[in-house]
Short mmCIF file of C-alpha atoms in Angstrom, two decimals:
data_model
loop_
_atom_site.label_atom_id
_atom_site.label_comp_id
_atom_site.label_asym_id
_atom_site.label_seq_id
_atom_site.Cartn_x
_atom_site.Cartn_y
_atom_site.Cartn_z
CA MET A 173 62.80 31.29 -6.26
CA SER A 174 63.00 34.52 -7.99
CA SER A 175 61.78 35.63 -11.41
CA VAL A 176 65.40 35.18 -12.44
CA ASP A 177 64.91 31.50 -11.92
CA PHE A 178 61.81 31.52 -13.38
CA ASN A 179 63.06 32.85 -16.56
CA SER A 180 66.10 30.44 -16.53
CA VAL A 181 63.77 27.88 -16.72
CA THR A 182 61.66 28.93 -19.35
CA ASN A 183 64.66 29.68 -21.43
CA SER A 184 65.61 25.91 -20.57
CA HIS A 185 62.13 24.85 -22.25
CA TYR A 186 63.01 27.08 -25.37
CA GLU A 187 66.24 25.86 -25.71
CA PHE A 188 65.38 22.23 -25.37
CA LEU A 189 62.59 22.41 -27.79
CA GLY A 190 64.89 24.45 -30.07
CA SER A 191 67.19 21.49 -30.47
CA PHE A 192 64.13 19.59 -32.11
CA LEU A 193 63.01 22.41 -33.95
CA GLY A 194 66.20 23.91 -35.30
CA SER A 195 66.29 27.19 -33.30
CA SER A 196 65.25 28.60 -30.07
CA ASP A 197 63.02 31.34 -31.77
CA THR A 198 61.01 28.50 -33.34
CA ALA A 199 60.42 27.14 -30.15
CA LYS A 200 59.47 30.61 -28.59
CA GLU A 201 56.52 30.56 -31.47
CA SER A 202 55.52 26.86 -30.92
CA ILE A 203 55.84 27.20 -26.85
CA PHE A 204 52.38 28.75 -25.36
CA TYR A 205 53.32 28.01 -21.62
CA SER A 206 55.69 26.95 -19.49
CA TYR A 207 55.15 25.32 -16.19
CA THR A 208 57.97 26.44 -13.59
CA ARG A 209 56.62 26.31 -10.31
CA HIS A 210 55.31 23.00 -9.39
CA ILE A 211 56.58 20.88 -12.50
CA ASN A 212 59.23 21.26 -15.11
CA GLY A 213 57.53 21.46 -18.33
CA PHE A 214 55.80 23.16 -21.53
CA ALA A 215 52.82 23.18 -23.37
CA ALA A 216 53.25 23.75 -26.98
CA ASN A 217 51.78 23.32 -30.63
CA LEU A 218 53.82 20.68 -32.35
CA GLU A 219 53.64 18.29 -35.25
CA GLU A 220 52.92 14.67 -34.26
CA GLU A 221 56.52 13.42 -35.26
CA VAL A 222 57.91 16.14 -33.40
CA ALA A 223 56.52 15.01 -30.12
CA ALA A 224 57.03 11.29 -30.82
CA GLU A 225 60.78 12.10 -30.98
CA ILE A 226 60.83 14.39 -27.86
CA ALA A 227 58.84 11.28 -26.20
CA ARG A 228 61.57 8.96 -26.99
CA HIS A 229 64.45 11.69 -25.27
CA PRO A 230 65.49 10.21 -21.83
CA LYS A 231 64.85 13.07 -19.73
CA VAL A 232 61.28 13.45 -20.75
CA LEU A 233 58.73 11.70 -18.54
CA SER A 234 55.60 11.84 -20.83
CA VAL A 235 54.47 14.06 -23.90
CA PHE A 236 50.54 13.74 -24.45
CA GLU A 237 47.97 15.69 -26.61
CA ASN A 238 45.96 18.24 -25.04
CA ASN A 239 42.47 16.93 -25.74
CA GLY A 240 39.41 19.47 -25.37
CA ARG A 241 36.68 18.76 -23.25
CA LYS A 242 33.01 18.87 -23.09
CA LEU A 243 30.81 21.11 -20.40
CA HIS A 244 29.02 19.00 -18.16
CA THR A 245 26.84 21.71 -16.93
CA THR A 246 24.47 24.53 -18.80
CA ARG A 247 23.67 25.77 -15.45
CA SER A 248 26.69 27.64 -14.29
CA TRP A 249 25.22 31.19 -15.14
CA GLY A 250 21.88 30.52 -13.28
CA PHE A 251 23.74 28.60 -10.35
CA MET A 252 26.05 31.82 -10.06
CA GLY A 253 23.44 34.49 -10.25
#
């Protein structure tokens, strides 16, 4: 795929989310990452109600909240030297 193809996928994310938020410009402000290579999806800051509405869309496989993770080590810097 070329960069034009990747941009086309990203633009489809803006259009899709824009259909829920009212405009593609609002969607551009909400999306902070578009997955374009191995999966087709995006990461965005959304209100719970909007996420629930998107989750009900027939073409959407899943919607989930990104939860922060706690560090499992405090010795990384010593290990890396």
